CSV table of C-alpha atoms and ligand atoms in Angstrom, one decimal:
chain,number,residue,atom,x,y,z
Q,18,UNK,CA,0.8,25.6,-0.7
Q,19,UNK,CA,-1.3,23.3,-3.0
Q,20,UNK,CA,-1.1,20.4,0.1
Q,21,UNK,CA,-2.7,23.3,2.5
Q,22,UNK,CA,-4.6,24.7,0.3
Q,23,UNK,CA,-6.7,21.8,-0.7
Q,24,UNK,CA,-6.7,20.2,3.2
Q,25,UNK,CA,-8.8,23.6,3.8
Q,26,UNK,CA,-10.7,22.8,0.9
Q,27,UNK,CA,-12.2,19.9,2.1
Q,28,UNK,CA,-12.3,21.2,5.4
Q,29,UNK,CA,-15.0,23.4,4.3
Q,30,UNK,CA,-17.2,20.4,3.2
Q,31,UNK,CA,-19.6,19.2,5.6
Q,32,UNK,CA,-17.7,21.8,8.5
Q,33,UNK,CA,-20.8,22.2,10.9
Q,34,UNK,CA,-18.8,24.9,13.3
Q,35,UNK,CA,-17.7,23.1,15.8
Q,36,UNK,CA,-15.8,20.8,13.2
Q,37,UNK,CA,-16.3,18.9,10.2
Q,38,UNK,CA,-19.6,16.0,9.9
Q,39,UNK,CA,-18.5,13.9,6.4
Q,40,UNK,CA,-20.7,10.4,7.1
Q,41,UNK,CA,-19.8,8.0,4.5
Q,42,UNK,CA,-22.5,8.5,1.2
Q,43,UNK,CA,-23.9,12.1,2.6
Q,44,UNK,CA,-23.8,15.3,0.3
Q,45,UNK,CA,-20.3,16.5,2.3
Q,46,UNK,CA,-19.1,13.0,1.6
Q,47,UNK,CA,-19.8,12.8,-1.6
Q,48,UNK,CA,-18.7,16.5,-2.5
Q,49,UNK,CA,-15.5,15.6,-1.1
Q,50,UNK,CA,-14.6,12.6,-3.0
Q,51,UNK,CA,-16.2,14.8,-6.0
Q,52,UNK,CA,-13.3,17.4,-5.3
Q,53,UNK,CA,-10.7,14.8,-4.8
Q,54,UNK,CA,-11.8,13.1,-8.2
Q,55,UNK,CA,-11.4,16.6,-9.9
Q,56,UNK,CA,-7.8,17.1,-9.0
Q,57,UNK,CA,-6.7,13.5,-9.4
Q,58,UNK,CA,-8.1,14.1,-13.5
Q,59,UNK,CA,-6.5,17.3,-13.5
Q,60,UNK,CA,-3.1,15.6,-12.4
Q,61,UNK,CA,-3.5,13.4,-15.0
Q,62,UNK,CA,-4.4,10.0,-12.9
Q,63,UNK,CA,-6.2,7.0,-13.9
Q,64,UNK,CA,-9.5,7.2,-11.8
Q,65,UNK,CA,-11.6,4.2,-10.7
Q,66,UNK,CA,-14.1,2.9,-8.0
Q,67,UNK,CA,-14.5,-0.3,-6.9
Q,68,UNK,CA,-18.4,-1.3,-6.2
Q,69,UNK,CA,-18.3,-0.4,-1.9
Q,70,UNK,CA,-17.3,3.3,-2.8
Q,71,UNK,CA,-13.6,2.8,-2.6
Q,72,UNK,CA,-11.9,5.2,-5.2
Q,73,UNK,CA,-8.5,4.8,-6.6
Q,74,UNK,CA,-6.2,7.0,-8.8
Q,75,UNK,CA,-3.1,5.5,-10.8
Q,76,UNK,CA,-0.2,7.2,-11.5
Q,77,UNK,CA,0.5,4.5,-14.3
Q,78,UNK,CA,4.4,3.6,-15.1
Q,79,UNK,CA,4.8,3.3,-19.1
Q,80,UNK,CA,7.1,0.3,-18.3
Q,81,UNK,CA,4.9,-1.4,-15.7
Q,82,UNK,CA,1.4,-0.2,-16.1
Q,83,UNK,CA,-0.3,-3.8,-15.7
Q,84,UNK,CA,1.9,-4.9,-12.6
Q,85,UNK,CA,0.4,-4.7,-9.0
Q,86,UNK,CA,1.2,-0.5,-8.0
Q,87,UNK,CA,2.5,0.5,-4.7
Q,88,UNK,CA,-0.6,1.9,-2.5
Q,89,UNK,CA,-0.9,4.6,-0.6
Q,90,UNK,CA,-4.0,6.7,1.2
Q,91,UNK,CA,-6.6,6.9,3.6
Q,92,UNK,CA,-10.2,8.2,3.9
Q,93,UNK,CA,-12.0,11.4,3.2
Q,94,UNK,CA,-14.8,10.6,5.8
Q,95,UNK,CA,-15.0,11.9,9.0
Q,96,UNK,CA,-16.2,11.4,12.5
Q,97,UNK,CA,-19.3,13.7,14.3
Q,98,UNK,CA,-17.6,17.2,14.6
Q,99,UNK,CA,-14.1,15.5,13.3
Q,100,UNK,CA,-10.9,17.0,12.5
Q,101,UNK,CA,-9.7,18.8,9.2
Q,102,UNK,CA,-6.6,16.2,9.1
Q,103,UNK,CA,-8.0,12.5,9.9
Q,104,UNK,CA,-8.3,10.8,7.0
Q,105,UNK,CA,-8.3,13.8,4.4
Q,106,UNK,CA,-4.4,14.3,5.3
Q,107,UNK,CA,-3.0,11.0,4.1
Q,108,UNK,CA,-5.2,11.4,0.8
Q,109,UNK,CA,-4.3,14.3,-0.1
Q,110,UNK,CA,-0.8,13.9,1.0
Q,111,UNK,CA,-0.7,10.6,-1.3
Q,112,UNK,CA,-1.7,12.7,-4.3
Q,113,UNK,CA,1.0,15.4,-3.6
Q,114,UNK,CA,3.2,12.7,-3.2
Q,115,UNK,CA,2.4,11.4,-6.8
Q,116,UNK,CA,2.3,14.8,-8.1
Q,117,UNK,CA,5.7,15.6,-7.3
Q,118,UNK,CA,6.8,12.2,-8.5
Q,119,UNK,CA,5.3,12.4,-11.3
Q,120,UNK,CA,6.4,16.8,-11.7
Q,121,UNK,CA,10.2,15.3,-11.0
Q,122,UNK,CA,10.5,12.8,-14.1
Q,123,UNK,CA,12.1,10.0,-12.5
Q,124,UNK,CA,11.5,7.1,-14.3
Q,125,UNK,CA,9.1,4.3,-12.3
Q,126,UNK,CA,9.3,0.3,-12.0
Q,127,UNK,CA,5.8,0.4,-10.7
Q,128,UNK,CA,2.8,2.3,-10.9
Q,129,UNK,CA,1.7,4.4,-8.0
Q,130,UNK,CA,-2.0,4.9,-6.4
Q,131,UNK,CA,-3.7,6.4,-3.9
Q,132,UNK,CA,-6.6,5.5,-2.5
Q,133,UNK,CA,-9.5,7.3,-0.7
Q,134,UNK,CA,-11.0,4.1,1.1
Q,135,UNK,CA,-14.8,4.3,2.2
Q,136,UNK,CA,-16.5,4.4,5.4
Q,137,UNK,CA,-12.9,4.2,7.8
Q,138,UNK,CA,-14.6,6.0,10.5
Q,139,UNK,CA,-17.9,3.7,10.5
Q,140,UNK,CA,-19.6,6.4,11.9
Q,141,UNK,CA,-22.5,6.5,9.5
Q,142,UNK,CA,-22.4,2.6,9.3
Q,143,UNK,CA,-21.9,0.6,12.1
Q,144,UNK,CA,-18.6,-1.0,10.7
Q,145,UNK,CA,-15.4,0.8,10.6
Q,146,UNK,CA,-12.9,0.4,7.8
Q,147,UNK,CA,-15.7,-0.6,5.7
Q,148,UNK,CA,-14.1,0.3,2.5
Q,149,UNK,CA,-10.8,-1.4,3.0
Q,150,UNK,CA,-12.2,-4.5,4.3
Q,151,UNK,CA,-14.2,-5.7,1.6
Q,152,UNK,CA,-11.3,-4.7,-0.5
Q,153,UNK,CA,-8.9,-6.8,1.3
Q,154,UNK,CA,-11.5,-9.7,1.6
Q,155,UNK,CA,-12.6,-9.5,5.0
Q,156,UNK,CA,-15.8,-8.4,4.8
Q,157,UNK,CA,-18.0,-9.7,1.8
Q,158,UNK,CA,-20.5,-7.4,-0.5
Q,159,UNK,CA,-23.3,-8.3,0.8
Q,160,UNK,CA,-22.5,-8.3,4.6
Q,161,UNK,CA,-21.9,-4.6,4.0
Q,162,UNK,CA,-24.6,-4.1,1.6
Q,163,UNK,CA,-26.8,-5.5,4.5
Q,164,UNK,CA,-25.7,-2.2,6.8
Q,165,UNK,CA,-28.1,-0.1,8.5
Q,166,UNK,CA,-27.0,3.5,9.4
Q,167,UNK,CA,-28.7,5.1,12.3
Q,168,UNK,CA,-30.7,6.6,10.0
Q,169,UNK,CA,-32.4,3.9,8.5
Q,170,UNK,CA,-30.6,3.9,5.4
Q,171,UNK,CA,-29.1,0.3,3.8
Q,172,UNK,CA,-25.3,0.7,2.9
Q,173,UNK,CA,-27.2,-1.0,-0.3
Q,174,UNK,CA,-29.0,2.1,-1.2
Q,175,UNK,CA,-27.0,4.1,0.0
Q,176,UNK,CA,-24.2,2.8,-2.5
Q,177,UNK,CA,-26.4,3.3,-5.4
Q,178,UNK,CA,-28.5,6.4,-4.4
Q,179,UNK,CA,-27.6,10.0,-4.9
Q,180,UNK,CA,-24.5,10.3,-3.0
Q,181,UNK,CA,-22.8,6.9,-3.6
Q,182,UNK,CA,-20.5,6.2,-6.1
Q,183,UNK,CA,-19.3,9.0,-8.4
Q,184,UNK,CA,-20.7,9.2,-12.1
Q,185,UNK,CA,-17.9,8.9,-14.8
Q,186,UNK,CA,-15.6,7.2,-12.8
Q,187,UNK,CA,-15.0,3.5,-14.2
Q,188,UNK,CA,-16.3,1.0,-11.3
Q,189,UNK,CA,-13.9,-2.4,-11.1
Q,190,UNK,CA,-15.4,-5.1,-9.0
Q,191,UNK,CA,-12.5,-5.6,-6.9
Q,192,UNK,CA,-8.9,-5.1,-7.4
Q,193,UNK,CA,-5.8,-6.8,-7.5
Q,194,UNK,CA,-3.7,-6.1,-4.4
Q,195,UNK,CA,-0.5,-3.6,-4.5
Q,196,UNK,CA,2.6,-4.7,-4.0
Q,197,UNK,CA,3.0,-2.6,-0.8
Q,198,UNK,CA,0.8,-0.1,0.6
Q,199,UNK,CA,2.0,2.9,3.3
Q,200,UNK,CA,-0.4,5.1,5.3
Q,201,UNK,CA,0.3,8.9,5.9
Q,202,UNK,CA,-1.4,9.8,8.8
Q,203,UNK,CA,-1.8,12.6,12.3
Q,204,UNK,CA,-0.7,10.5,15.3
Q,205,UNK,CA,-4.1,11.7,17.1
Q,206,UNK,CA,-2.1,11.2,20.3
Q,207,UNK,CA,0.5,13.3,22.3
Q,208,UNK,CA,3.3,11.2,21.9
Q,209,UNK,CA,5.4,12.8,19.3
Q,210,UNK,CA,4.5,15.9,20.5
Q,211,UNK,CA,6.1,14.7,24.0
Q,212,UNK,CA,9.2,13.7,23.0
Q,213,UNK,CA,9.6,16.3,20.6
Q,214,UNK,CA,9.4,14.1,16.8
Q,215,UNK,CA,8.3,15.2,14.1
Q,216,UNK,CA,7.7,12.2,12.1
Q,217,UNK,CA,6.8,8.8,13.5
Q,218,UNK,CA,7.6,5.3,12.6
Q,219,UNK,CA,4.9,2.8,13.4
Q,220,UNK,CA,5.3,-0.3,14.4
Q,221,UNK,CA,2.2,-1.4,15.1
Q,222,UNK,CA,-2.2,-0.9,15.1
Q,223,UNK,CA,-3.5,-1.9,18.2
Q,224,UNK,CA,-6.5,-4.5,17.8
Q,225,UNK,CA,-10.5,-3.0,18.7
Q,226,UNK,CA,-13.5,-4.9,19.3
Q,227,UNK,CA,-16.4,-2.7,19.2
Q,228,UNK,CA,-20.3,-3.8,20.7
Q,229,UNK,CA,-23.4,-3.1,20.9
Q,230,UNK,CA,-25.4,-3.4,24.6
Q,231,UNK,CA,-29.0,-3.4,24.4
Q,232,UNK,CA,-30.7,-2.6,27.6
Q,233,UNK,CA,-34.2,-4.1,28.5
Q,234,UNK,CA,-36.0,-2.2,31.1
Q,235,UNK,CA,-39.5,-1.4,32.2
Q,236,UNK,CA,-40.7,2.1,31.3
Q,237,UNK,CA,-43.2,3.8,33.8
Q,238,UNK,CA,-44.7,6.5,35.1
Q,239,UNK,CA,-41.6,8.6,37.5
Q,240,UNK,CA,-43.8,9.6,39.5
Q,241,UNK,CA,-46.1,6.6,40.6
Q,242,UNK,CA,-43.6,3.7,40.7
Q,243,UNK,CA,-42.3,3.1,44.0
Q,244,UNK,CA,-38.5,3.2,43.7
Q,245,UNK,CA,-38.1,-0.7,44.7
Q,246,UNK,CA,-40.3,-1.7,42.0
Q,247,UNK,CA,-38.1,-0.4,39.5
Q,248,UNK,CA,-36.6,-1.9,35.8
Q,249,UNK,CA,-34.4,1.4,35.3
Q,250,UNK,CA,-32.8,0.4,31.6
Q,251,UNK,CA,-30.5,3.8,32.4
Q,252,UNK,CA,-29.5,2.8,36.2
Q,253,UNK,CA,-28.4,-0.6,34.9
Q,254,UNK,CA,-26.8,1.4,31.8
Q,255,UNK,CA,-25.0,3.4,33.9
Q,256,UNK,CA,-23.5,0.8,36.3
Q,257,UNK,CA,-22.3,-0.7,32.9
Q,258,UNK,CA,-20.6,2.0,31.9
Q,259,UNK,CA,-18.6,2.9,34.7
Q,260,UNK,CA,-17.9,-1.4,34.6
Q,261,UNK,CA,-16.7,-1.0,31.4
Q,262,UNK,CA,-13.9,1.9,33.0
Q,263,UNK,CA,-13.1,-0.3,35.9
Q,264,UNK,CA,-12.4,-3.3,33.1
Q,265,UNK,CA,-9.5,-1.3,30.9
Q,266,UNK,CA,-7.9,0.4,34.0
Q,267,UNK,CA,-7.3,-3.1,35.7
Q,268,UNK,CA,-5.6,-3.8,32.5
Q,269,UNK,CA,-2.8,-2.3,31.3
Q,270,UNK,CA,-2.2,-0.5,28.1
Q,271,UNK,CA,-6.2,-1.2,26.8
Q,272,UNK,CA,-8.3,1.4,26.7
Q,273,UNK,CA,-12.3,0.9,26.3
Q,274,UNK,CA,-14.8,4.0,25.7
Q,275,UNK,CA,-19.1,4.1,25.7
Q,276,UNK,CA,-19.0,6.7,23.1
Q,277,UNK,CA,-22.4,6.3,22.3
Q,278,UNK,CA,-25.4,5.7,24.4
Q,279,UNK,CA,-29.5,6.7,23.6
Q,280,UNK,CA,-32.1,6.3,26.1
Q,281,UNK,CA,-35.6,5.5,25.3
Q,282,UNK,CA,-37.8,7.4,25.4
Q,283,UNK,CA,-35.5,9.5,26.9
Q,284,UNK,CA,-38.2,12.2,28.7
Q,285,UNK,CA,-38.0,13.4,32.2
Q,286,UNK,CA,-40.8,11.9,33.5
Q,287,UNK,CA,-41.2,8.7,32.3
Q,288,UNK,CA,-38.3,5.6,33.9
Q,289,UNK,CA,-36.3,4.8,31.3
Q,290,UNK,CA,-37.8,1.9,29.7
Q,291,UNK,CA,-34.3,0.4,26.7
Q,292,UNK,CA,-31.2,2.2,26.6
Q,293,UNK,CA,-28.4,1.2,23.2
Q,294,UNK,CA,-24.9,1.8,23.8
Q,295,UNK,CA,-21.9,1.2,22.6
Q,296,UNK,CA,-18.6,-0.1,23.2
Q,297,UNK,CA,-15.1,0.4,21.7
Q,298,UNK,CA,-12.6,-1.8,23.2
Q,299,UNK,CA,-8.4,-1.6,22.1
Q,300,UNK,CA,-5.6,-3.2,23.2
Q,301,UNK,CA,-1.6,-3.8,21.3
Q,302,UNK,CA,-2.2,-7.2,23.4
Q,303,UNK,CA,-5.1,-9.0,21.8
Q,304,UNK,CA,-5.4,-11.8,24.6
Q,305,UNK,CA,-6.3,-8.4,26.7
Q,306,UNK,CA,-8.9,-7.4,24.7
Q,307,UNK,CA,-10.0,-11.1,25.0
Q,308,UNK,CA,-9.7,-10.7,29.4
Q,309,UNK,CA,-12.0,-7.4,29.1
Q,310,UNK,CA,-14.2,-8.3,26.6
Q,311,UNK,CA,-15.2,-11.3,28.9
Q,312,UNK,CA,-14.7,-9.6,32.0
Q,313,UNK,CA,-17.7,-6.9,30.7
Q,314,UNK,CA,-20.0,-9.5,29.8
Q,315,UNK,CA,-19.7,-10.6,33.1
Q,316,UNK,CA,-20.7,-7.6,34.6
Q,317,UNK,CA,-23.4,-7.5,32.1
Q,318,UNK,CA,-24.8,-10.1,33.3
Q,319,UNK,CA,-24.7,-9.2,37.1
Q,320,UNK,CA,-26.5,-5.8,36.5
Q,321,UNK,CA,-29.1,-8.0,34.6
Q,322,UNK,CA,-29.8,-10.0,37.0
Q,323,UNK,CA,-29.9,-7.9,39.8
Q,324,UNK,CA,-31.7,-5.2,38.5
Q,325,UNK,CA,-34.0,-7.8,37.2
Q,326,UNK,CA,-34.0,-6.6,33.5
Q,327,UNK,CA,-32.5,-8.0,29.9
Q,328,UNK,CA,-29.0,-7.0,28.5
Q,329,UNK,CA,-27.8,-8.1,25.2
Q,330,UNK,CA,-24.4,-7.7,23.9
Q,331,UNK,CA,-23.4,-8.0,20.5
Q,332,UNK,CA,-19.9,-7.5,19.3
Q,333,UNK,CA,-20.6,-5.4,16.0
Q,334,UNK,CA,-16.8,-5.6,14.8
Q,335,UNK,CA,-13.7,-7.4,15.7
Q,336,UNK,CA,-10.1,-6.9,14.0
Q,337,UNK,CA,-6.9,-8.1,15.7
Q,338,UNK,CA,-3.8,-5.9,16.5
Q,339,UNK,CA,-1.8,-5.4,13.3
Q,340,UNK,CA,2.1,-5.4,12.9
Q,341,UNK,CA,3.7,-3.0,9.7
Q,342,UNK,CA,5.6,-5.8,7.6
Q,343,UNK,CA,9.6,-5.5,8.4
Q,344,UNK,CA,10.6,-4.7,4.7
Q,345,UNK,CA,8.1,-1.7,4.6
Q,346,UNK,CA,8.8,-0.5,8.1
Q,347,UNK,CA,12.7,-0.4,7.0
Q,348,UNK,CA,11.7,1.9,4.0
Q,349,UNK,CA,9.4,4.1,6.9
Q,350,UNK,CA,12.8,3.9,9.1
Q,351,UNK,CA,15.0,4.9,6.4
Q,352,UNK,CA,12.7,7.8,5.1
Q,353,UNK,CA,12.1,9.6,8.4
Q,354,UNK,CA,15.7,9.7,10.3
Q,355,UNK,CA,16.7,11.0,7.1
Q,356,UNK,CA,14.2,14.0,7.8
Q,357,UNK,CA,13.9,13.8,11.3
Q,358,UNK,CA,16.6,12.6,13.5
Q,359,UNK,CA,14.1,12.3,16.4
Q,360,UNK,CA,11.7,10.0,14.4
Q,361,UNK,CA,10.1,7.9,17.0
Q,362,UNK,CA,8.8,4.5,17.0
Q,363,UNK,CA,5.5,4.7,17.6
Q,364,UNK,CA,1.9,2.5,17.9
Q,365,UNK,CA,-0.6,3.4,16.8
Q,366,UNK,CA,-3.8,3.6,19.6
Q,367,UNK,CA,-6.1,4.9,16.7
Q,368,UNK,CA,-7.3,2.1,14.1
Q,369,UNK,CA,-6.2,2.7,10.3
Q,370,UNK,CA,-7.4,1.2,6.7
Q,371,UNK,CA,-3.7,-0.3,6.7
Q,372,UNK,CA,-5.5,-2.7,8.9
Q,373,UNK,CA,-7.1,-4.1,6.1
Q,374,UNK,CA,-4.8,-3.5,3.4
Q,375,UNK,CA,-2.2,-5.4,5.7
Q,376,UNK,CA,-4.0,-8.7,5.0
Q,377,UNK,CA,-3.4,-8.5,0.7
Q,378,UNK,CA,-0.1,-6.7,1.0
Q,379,UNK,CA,3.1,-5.1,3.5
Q,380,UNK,CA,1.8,-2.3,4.6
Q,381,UNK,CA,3.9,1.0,6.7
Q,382,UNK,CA,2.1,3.8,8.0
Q,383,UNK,CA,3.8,7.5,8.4
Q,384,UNK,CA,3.0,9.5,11.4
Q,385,UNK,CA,2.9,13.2,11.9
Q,386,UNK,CA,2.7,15.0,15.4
Q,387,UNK,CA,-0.9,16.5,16.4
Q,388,UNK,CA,-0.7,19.7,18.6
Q,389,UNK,CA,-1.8,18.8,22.0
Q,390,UNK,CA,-2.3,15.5,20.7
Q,391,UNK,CA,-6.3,16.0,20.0
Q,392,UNK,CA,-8.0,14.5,17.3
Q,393,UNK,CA,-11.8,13.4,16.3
Q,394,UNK,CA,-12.6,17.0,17.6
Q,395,UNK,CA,-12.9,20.2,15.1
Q,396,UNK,CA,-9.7,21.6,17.0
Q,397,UNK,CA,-7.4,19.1,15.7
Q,398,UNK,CA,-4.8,20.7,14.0
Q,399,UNK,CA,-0.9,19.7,12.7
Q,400,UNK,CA,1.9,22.5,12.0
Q,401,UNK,CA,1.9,22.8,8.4
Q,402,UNK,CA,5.9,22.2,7.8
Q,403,UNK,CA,5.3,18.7,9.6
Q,404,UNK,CA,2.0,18.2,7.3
Q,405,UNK,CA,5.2,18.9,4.4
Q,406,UNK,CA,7.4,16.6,6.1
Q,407,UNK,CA,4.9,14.1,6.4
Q,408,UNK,CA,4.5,13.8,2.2
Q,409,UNK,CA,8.4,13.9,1.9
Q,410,UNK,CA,8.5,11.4,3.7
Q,411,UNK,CA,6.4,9.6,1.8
Q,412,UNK,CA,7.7,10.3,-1.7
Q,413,UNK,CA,11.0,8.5,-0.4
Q,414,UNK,CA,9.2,5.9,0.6
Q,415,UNK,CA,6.9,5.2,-2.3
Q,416,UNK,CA,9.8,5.7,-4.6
Q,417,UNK,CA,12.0,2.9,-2.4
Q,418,UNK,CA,8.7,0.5,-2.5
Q,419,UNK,CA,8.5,1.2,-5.9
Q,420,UNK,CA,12.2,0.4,-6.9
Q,421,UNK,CA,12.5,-2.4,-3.8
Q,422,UNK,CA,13.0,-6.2,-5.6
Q,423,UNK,CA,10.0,-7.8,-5.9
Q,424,UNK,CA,9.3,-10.7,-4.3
Q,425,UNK,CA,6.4,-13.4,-4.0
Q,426,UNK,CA,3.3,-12.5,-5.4
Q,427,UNK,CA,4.2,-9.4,-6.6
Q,428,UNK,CA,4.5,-7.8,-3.0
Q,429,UNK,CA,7.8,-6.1,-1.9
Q,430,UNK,CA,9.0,-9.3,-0.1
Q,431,UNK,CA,11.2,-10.0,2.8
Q,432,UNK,CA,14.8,-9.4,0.7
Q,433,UNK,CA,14.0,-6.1,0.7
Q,434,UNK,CA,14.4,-5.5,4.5
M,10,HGY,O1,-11.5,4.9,15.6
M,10,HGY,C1,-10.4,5.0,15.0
M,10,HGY,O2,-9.4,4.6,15.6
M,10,HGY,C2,-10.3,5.5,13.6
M,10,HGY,O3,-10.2,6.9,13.7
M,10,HGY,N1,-11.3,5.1,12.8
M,11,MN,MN1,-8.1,8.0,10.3
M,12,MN,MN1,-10.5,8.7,12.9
């Protein structure tokens, strides 16, 4: 019950009724990687932080405590009105995981950790996988540092302000990578549920581009302006939404959303002078994302001109489909037909830290079904024996990594397919 019991636990930090609101460095945020910290000390793990927010808990291995650990985790942040499972699931699942590991005995080549990585969502910051990215390299310090949140807030500030990183926890300045690293996550789709698995096996991340459209209009009086005289930055917003639509359905299997869009000055009687929106854009096929992402700049660029006004589009973040590494997708295999006979290979539509991760170390990510496939919505919900299957799985797994030969630089290498 401890796994369920905590999950609701954290659910109850930043839950603002219609679901849960946990923006990377807010007081919900913070409280949540507070409570994680607590039970990670009372289990007895070696807690750290790295300087982005990123916190880590070691399960050390007397025999191999300096050696690279196997990885596992996710992120305790949320979206707007998010789930209880996104993120929170596969960290607290990883510390179960070690728990019982560590509650069974079993002696341990490697160390184990699990991570809760900060900022996935990038839905206080406008970069997503923020935390795992300047881990894995991909995004240096001061790029992030240099952040602005909606809210005016610097990432910067916001690192070393009141809700950043956690007091009495040791902060490293970077990390060596693990020698593997596997995601426990909820599908946040209706696959499994459709054909009926329980665990899934993923093969794959699909690759997102996200952007930011700035619209350029002319504001005026609603009433005065004659209707052929118009600048509307909405009108020309609106056109490029619906652009954006046409764009992924003529492609297949991409999908592209305007999520966000906020008019200016946004009052009934005055033409909508700048509209901001943005853009996420995801496709398995990265030379599709490619085809769209052109193909909407293009039609940018007619509504501008038309409509005589000014759009900008700036691509705010840009990360190429990933594929799980063969020897760690093997181990995922192994450990879920075991458990579930209808284990299905899955990709994954929804982008994960293993993203980042993948670019130090082999990385495998664990599914579990979602009912009625919903997720980034307070209703999202799992059945609580698959939420136990889920961290069974990953116990095998972690203890296969853990035991695999080790190859290369430390990483569990290609002999261990
Ligand atoms: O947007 C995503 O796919 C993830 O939930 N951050
Ligand atoms: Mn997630
Ligand atoms: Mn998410």
């Amino acid at each position: 019950m401890r796994l369920h019991g905590r999950l609701a636990e954290l659910a109850r930090l930043g839950a603002t009724g219609e679901g849960i609101d946990r923006g990377l460095f807010t007081p919900a945020e913070r409280a949540a990687r507070e409570r994680l910290a607590s039970w990670c000390r009372a289990a007895g793990l070696r807690l750290e932080q790295d300087r982005v927010g990123n916190l880590f808990a070691r399960l050390d291995a007397p025999g191999a405590a300096g050696g690279a650990p196997i990885q596992c985790g996710s992120h305790l942040d949320t979206v707007r009105n998010g789930g209880a499972y996104d993120g929170a699931y596969g960290v607290v699942g990883g510390l179960e995981a070690l728990q019982r590991i560590a509650a069974s005995g079993r002696p341990l080549q490697r160390s184990l950790e699990v991570v809760a990585w900060a900022g996935e969502e990038g839905s206080r910051f406008p970069l997503g996988c923020l935390g795992s990215s300047v881990y894995a390299g991909q995004t240096a310090y001061d790029a992030a540092a240099a952040l602005v949140a909606d809210d005016g807030e610097s990432f910067g500030a916001a690192v070393r302000g009141p809700n950043g990183l956690l007091d009495g926890v040791p902060v490293r300045d970077g990390f060596p990578p693990p020698a593997a690293y596997v995601e426990l996550h909820v599908e946040q789709g209706p696959v499994m549920e459709n054909c009926g698995a329980r665990l899934g096996i993923v093969s794959a991340i699909a690759g997102q581009r996200r952007f930011q459209v700035a619209i350029e209009g002319v504001a005026g009086h609603s009433g005065t302006v004659p209707m052929t005289h118009r600048a509307d930055a909405l009108c020309a917003a609106s056109e490029l939404v619906l652009a954006v639509e046409r764009a992924a359905l003529a492609a297949s299997d991409t999908v592209a959303t305007v999520g966000q869009l906020v008019v200016d000055p946004n009052q009934t009687n005055i033409i909508p002078g700048h509209v901001l929106l943005r853009i996420d854009l995801r496709s398995i096929d990265d030379g599709r994302i490619t085809a769209v992402d052109a193909r909407i700049r293009d039609e940018a660029a007619q509504v501008a001109q038309t409509r005589g006004l000014r759009i900008g589009v700036t691509l705010l973040e840009s990360r190429p489909a990933v594929t799980m590494a063969p020897p760690m997708r093997s181990l995922v295999r192994a450990a879920c037909l075991e458990r579930d006979p209808q284990a299905v290979d899955i990709v994954s539509g929804a982008g994960h830290d293993a993203m980042c991760v993948a670019a130090v170390a082999p990385v495998g990510m664990i599914f579990v079904p979602s009912i009625g496939g919903r997720s980034h919505v307070g209703d999202e919900r799992t059945e609580p024996a698959d939420l136990e299957l889920g961290v069974d799985a990953l116990v095998a797994v972690l203890l296969a990594a853990a035991s695999a030969a080790v190859g290369g630089s430390g990483a569990v290498g290609a002999s261990d397919a």
